[in-house]
Short mmCIF file of C-alpha atoms in Angstrom, two decimals:
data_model
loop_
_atom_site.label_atom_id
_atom_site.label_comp_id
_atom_site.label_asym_id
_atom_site.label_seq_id
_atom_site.Cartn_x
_atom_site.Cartn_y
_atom_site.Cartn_z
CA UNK A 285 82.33 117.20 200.15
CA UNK A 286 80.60 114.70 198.90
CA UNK A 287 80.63 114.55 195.20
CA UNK A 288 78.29 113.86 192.22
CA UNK A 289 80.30 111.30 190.70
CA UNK A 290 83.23 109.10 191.48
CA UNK A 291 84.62 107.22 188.60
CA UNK A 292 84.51 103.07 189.48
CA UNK A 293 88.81 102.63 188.98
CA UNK A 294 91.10 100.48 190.37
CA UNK A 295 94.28 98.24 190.33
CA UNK A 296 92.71 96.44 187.68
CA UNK A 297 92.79 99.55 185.52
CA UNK A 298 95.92 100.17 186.29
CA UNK A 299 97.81 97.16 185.17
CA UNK A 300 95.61 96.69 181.90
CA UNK A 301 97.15 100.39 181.17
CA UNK A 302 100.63 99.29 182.16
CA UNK A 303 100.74 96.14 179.95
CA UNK A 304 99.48 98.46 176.85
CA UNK A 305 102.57 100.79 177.63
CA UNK A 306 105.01 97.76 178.19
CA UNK A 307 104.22 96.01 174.55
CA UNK A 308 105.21 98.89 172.51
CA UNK A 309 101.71 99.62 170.59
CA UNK A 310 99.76 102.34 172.36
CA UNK A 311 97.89 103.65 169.84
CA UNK A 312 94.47 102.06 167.96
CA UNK A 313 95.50 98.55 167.59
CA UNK A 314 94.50 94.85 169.03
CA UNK A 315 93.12 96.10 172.05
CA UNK A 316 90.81 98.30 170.05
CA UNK A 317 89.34 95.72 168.30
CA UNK A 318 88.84 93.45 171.24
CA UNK A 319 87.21 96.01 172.97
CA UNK A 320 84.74 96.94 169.92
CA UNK A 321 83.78 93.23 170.00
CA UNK A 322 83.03 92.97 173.86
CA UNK A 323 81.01 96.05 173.98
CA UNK A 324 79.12 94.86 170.63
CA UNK A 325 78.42 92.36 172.16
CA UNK A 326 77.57 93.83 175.59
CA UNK A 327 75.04 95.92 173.73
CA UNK A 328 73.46 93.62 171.48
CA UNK A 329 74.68 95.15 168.43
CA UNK A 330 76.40 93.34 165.24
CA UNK A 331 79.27 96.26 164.85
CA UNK A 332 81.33 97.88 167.01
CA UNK A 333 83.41 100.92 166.17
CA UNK A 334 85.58 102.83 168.85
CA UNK A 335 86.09 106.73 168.46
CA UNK A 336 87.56 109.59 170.16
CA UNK A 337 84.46 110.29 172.44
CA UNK A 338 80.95 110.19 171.45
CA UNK A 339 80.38 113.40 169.89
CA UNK A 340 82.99 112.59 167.30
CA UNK A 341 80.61 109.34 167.22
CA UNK A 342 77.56 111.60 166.53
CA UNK A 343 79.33 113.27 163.91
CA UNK A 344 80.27 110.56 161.82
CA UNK A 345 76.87 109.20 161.93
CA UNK A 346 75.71 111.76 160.29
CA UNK A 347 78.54 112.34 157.67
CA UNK A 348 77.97 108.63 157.22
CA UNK A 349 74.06 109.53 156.42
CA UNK A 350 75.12 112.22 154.13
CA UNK A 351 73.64 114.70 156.15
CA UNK A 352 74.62 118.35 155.32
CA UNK A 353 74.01 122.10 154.61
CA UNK A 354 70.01 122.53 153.74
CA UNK A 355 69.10 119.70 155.76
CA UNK A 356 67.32 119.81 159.17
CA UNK A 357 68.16 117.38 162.07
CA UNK A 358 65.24 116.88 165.02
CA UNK A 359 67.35 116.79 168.51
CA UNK A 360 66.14 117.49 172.00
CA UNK A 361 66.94 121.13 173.32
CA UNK A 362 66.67 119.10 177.01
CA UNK A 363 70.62 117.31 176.57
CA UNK A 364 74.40 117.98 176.48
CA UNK A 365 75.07 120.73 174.03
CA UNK A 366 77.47 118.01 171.82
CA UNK A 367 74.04 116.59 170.35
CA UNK A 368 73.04 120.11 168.66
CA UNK A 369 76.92 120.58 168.17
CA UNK A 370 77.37 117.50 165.94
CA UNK A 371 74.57 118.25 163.49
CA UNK A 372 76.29 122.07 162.90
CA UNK A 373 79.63 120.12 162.37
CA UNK A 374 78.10 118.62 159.51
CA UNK A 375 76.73 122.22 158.46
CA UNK A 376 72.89 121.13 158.63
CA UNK A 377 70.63 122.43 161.23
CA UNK A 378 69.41 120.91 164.39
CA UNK A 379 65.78 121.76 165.54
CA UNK A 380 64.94 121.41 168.47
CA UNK A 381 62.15 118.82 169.98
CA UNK A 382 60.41 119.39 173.21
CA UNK A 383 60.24 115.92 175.54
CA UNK A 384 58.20 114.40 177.98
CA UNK A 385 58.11 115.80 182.07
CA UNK A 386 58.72 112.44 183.38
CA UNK A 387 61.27 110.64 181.28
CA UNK A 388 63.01 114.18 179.88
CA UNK A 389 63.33 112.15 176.85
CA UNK A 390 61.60 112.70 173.22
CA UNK A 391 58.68 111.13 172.62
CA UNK A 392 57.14 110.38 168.41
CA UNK A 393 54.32 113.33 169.50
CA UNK A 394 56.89 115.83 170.17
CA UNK A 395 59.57 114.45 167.14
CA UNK A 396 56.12 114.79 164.78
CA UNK A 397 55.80 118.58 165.53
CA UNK A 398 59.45 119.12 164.75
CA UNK A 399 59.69 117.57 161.62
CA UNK A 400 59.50 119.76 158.23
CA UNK A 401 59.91 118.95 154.80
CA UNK A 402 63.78 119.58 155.06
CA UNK A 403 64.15 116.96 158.12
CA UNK A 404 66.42 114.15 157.23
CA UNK A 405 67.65 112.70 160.52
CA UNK A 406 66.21 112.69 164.00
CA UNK A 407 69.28 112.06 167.25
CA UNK A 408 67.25 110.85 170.25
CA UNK A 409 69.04 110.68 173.47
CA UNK A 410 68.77 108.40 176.24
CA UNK A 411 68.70 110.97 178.36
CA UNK A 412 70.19 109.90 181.92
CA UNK A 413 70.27 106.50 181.02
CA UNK A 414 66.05 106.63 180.90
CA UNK A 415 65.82 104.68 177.47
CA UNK A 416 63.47 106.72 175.02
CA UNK A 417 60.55 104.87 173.65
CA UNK A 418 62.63 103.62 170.60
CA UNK A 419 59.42 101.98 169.24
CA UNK A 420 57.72 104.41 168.87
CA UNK A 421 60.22 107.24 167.86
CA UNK A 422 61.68 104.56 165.34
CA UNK A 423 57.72 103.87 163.56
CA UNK A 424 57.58 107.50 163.44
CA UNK A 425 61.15 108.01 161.47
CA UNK A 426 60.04 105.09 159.07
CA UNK A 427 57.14 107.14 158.40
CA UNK A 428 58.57 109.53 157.64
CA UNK A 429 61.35 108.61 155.52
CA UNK A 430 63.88 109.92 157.98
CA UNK A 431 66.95 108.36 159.69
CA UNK A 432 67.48 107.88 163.53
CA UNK A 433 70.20 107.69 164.83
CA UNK A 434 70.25 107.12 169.23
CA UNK A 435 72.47 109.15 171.27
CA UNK A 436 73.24 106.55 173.98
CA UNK A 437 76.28 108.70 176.13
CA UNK A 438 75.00 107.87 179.20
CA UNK A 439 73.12 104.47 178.81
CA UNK A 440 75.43 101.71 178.76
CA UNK A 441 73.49 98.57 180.14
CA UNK A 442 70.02 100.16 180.28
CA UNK A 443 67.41 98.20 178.79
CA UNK A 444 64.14 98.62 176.68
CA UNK A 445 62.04 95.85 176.84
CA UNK A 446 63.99 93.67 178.24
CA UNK A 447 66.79 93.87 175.67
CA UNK A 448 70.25 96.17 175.74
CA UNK A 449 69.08 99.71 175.07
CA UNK A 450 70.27 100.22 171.53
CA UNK A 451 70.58 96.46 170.84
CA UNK A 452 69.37 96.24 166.95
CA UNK A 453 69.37 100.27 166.44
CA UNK A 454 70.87 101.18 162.81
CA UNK A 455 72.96 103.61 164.88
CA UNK A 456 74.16 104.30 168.32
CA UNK A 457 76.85 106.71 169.67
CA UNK A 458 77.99 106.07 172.98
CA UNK A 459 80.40 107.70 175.39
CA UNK A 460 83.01 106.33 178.13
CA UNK A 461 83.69 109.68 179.49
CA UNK A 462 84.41 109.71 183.39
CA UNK A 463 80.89 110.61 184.65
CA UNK A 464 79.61 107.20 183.03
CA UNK A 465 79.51 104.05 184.36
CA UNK A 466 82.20 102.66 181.71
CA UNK A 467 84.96 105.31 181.51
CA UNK A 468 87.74 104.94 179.54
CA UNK A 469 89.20 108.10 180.67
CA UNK A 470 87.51 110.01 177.42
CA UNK A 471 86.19 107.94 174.81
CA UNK A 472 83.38 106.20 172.39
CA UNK A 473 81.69 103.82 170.38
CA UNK A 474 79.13 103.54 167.93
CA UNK A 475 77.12 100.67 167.27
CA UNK A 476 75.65 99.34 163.91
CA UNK A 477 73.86 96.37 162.21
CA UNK A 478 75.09 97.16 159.07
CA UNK A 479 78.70 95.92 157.86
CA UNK A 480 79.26 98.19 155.25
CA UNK A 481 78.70 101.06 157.02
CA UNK A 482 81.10 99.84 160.21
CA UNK A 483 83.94 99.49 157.32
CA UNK A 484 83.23 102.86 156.31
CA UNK A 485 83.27 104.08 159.60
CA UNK A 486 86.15 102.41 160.61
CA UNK A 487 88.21 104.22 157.18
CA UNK A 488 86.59 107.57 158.34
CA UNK A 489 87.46 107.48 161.82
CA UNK A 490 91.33 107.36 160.53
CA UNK A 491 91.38 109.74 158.26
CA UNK A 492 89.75 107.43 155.15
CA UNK A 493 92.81 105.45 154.82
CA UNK A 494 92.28 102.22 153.41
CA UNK A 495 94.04 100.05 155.48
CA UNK A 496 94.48 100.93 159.37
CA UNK A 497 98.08 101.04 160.64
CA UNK A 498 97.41 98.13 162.64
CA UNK A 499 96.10 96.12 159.89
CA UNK A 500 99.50 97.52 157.67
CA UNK A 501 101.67 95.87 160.37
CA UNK A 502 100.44 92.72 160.66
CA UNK A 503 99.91 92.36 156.98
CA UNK A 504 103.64 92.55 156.79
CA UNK A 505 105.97 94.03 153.85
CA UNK A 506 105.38 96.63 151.69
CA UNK A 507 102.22 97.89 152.14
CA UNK A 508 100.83 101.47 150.87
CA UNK A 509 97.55 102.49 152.13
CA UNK A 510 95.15 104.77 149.83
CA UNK A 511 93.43 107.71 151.19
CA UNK A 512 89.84 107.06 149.44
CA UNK A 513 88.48 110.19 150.56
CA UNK A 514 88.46 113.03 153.21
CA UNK A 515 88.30 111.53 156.75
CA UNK A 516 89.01 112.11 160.07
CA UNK A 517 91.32 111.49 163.46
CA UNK A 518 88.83 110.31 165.91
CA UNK A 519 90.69 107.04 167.21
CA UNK A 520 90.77 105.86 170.34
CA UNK A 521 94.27 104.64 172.36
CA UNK A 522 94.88 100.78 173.45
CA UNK A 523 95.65 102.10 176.75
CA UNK A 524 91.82 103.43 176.85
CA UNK A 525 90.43 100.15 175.28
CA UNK A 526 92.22 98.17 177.43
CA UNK A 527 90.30 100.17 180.37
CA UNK A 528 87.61 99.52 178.79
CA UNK A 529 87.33 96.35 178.69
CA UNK A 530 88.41 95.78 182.29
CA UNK A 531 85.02 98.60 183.12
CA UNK A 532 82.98 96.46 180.93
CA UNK A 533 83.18 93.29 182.92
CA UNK A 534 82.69 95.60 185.83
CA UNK A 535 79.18 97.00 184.45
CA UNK A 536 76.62 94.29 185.62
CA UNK A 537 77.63 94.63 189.05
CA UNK A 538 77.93 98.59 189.18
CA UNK A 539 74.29 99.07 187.50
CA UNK A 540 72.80 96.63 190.18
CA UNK A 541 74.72 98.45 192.74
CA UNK A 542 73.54 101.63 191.30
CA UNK A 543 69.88 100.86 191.16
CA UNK A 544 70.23 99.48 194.76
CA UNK A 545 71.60 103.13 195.49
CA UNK A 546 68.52 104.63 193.92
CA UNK A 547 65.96 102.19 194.90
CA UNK A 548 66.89 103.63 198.51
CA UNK A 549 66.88 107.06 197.40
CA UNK A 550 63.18 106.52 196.02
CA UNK A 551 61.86 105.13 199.52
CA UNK A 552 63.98 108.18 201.24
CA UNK A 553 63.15 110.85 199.38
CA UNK A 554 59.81 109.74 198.76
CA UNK A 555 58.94 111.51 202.14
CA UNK A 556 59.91 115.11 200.79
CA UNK A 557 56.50 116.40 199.63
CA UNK A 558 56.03 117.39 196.36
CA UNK A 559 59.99 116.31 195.14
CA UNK A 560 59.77 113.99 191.93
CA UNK A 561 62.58 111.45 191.31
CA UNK A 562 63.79 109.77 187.91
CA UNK A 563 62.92 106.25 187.83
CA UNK A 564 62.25 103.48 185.39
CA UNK A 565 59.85 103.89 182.25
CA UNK A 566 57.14 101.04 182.17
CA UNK A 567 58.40 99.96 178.60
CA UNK A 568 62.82 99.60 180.25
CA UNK A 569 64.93 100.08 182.71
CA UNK A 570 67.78 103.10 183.78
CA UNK A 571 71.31 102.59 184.41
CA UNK A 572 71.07 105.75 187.07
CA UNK A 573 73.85 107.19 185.44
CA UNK A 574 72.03 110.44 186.79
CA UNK A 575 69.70 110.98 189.44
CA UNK A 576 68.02 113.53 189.08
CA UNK A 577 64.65 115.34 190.94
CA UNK A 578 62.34 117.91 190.06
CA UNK A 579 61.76 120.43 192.98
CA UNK A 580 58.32 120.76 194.32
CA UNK A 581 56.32 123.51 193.14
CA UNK A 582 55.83 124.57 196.37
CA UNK A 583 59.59 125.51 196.60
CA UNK A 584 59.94 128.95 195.96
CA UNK A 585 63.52 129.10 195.31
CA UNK A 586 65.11 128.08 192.01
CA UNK A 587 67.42 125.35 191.43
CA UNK A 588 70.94 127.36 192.02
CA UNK A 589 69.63 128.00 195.61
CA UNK A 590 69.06 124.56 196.50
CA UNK A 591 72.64 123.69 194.71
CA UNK A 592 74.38 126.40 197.10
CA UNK A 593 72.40 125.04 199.91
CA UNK A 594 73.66 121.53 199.44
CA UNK A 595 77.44 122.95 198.81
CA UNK A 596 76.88 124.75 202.19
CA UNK A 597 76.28 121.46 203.74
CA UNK A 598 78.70 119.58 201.97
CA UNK A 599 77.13 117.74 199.21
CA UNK A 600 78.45 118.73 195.72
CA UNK A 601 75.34 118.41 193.19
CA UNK A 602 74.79 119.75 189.55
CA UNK A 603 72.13 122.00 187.87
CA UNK A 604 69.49 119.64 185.59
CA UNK A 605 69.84 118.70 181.82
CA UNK A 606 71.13 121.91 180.18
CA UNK A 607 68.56 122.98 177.76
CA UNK A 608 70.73 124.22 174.73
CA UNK A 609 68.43 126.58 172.83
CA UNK A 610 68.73 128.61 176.24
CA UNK A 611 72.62 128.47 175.82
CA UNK A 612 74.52 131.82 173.92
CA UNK A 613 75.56 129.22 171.37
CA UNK A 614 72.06 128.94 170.06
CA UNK A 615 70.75 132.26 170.59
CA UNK A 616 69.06 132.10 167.15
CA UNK A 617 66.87 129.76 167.90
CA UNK A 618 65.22 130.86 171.38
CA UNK A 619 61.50 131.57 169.87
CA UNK A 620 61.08 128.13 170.09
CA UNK A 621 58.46 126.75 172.48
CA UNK A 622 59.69 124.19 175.08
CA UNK A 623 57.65 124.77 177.87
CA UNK A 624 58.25 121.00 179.37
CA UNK A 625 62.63 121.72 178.36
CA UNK A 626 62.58 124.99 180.77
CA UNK A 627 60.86 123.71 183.00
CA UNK A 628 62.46 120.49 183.68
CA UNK A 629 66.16 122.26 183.27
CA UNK A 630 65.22 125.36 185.36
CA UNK A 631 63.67 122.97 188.21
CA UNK A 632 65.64 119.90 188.53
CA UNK A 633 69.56 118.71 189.72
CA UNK A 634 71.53 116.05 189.65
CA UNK A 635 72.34 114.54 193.19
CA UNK A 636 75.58 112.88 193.89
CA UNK A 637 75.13 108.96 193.04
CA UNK A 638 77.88 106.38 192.45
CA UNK A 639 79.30 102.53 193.05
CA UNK A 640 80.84 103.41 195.75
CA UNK A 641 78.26 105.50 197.89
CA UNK A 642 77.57 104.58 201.35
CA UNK A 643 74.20 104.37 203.12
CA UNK A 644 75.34 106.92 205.02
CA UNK A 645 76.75 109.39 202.46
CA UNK A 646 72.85 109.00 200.63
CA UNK A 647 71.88 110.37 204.09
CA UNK A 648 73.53 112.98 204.37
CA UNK A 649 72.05 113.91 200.78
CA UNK A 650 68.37 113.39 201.68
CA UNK A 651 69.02 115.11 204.74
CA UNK A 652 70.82 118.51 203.08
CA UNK A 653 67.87 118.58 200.46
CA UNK A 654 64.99 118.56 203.06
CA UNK A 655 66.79 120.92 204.90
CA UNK A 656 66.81 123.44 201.97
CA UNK A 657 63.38 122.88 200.64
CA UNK A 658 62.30 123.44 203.90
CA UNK A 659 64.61 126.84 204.00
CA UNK A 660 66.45 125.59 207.20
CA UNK A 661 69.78 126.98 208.37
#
């Protein structure tokens, strides 16, 4: 079977891992902080601060903002369920955007109709690894007098115009989970420009003490830390940071080898009639960390038949972009109107795509899908 994704880990890996286990300090300590630096860095960003995974990253964001019960967060229905999730955590209440058909990202239009006098924070996503018009959305939020704050999971080393995707953003929540193309195993980051609020971060992330453990031990002696106010555990390991940093000097070479990959899926499935691929926006470049299609219209099937037509011929792909105001969990908030979310989520999937994906693996891909959408046996 070939699968959807196949994290990019090796030897490499391996030994950073080992070394962390050998010195005798596994948990958040010098590793962490090298790692926050390189991927700052990697991203264009001033501040890095490394966290549990990225929803916990989303979550302080907004407890950071001051966001809370009575207030009203703009998020796209068409993403991951953790980006409505981490605006309930904070007991305010996400409303949901609709986005545009060929990026599946939010656009200033749709943000605009969202917003209501109790809006205080709009999370945009990156959905994919398509960069979002930040521009734009950002102009809009000034307008407004609201906060944004960019849900970047899945788009390490994208780009929007011609910089690092976030690179400048007041904040960005990223993941390293195993189905991106820097995995630390589970794991995040958040990115900021401003210092004060990385230091605050940084206390909030370990429970609001005052001085981390790691800073305790090197200070030496008797040292009592403060607890300055109600925080949280959402550290990451050195063992995972010192993954990371070995996957972040992989990245440049596994997003050209990615967009290689897709660049031949384009001209491939480019002959199925009517099939729509994701691709670059004219203002940035993807990282591919999904590829995803929207079925033809002409296809009269829907997209769980063309997943159990591709599992019948050995290709393992996934359903589209959830849309989370269809999921049980936000029942309550169906009578919303989405038409570009359900349509997108209800006629798209994710085909298999990753570093080390042979030419003839992608065949085997292009040639499954035509067979279904032409309702072959």
């Amino acid at each position: 079977m070939i699968p959807v994704i196949r994290p990019f880990l090796g030897e490499e890996e391996a030994l950073a891992a080992a070394e962390v286990v050998r010195s005798g300090w596994v948990a958040q300590g010098p590793r962490v902080a090298a790692f926050e630096q390189a991927f700052a860095e990697s991203a264009g960003a001033a501040q890095g601060i490394a966290v549990s995974n990225c929803t916990t990253g989303l979550h302080l964001s907004l407890h950071l903002l001051g966001v809370g019960p009575g207030d009203e967060v703009v998020v796209p229905s068409f993403s991951f369920i953790a980006t409505a999730n981490a605006v309930k955590y904070v007991g305010a209440t996400p409303v949901f955007a609709d986005v545009d058909a060929e990026t599946g990202n939010v656009t200033a239009e749709t943000v605009d109709a969202a917003v209501t006098p109790r809006t205080v924070a709009v999370i945009a996503v990156h959905q994919g690894g398509v960069p979002f018009d930040v521009d734009s959305v950002q102009a809009l939020c000034d307008k407004r007098g609201i906060a944004l704050v960019h849900d970047s999971a899945c788009a390490a080393g994208s780009t929007y115009r011609g910089k690092p995707v976030s690179s400048g953003a007041g904040l960005a929540a990223w993941s390293f989970h195993p189905r991106k193309l820097l995995t630390t195993g589970e794991g995040g980051m958040v990115t900021t420009e401003n210092a004060e609020w990385a230091t605050r971060l940084r206390k909030l992330r370990e429970h609001g003490m005052s001085m981390s453990a790691a800073d305790r031990h090197a200070a030496g002696g008797v040292k009592l830390e403060q607890y300055e106010e109600v925080g949280f555990n959402f550290r990451m390991t050195d063992m995972q940071a010192a993954v990371g940093l070995i996957q972040l000097r992989k990245l440049p070479d596994v997003i050209a080898k990615r967009r290689e990959l897709a660049g031949r899926y384009h001209k491939l499935l480019g002959e199925l009639d009517g099939l729509r691929c994701v691709g670059d926006p004219e203002y940035g470049t993807t990282n591919y960390q999904s590829f995803w299609v929207v079925l033809p219209d002409a296809f009269e099937g829907t997209s769980v038949d063309v997943l159990a037509g591709l599992a019948e011929r050995g290709v393992s792909a996934r359903r589209g972009i959830m849309a989370s105001h269809l999921e049980p969990a936000y029942a309550d908030q169906r009578d919303v109107e989405l038409p570009v979310t359900e349509h997108l989520t209800r006629r798209s999937v994710i085909l298999p795509l990753f570093h080390q994906m042979t030419e003839a693996e992608q065949d085997t891909v292009v040639g499954a899908l035509d067979a279904v959408l032409r309702g072959s046996k």
